[in-house]
C-alpha positions as a printed Julia matrix, in Angstrom:
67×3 Matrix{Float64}:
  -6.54    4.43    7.59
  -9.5     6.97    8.76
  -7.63    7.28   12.14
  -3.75    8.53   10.23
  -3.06   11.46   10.42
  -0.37   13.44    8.37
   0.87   13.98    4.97
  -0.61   11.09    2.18
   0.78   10.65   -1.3
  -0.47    7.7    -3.6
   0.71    5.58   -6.34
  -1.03    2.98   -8.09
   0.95   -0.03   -9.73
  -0.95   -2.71  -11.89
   0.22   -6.79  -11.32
  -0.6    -9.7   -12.74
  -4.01   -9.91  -14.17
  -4.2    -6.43  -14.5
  -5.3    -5.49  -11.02
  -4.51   -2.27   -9.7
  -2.92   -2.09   -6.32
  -2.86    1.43   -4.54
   0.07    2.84   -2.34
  -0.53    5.52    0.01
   2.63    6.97    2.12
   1.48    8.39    5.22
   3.97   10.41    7.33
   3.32   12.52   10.34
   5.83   15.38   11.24
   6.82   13.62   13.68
   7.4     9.88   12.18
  11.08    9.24   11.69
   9.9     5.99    9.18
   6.72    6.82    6.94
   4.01    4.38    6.91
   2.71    2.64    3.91
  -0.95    0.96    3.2
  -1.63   -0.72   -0.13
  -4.83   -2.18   -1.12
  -6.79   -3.77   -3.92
  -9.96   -5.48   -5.21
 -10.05   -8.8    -6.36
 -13.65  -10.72   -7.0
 -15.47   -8.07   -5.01
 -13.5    -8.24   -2.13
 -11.11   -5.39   -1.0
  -7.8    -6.36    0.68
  -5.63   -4.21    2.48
  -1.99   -4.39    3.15
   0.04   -2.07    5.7
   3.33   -1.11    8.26
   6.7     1.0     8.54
   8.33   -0.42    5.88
  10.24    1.08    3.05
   8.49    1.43   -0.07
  10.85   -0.64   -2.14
   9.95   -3.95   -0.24
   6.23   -3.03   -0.03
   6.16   -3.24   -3.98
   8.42   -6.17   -3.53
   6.24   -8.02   -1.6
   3.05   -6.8    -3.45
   4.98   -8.08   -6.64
   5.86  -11.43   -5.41
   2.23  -11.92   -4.74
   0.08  -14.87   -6.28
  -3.24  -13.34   -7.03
């Protein structure tokens, strides 16, 4: 995520067990489909979750997660 460049916004949505899982949307002026990176800690290990793919199925996916 270092290497993006562009505009980032970020939301944070808590799942099961209370973990926290951050969103960032990253979209360069000249992306026609943002990008989206999520990632979380779990037992002191960081996980990280990311692609062009609409925020709506991101959560979805994140959701529908067994943690």
């Amino acid at each position: 995520i270092n290497s993006a460049h562009g505009e980032k916004t970020e939301t944070v949505i808590t799942v099961s067990d209370g973990i926290e899982v951050s969103i960032e949307k990253i979209q360069d002026t000249q992306d026609k489909v943002p990008s989206y990176s999520a990632k979380w800690e779990m037992e002191d290990t960081f996980y990280y979750l990311s692609g062009k793919i609409e925020f709506s199925e991101l959560k979805k996916i994140i959701e529908q997660m067994k943690f």
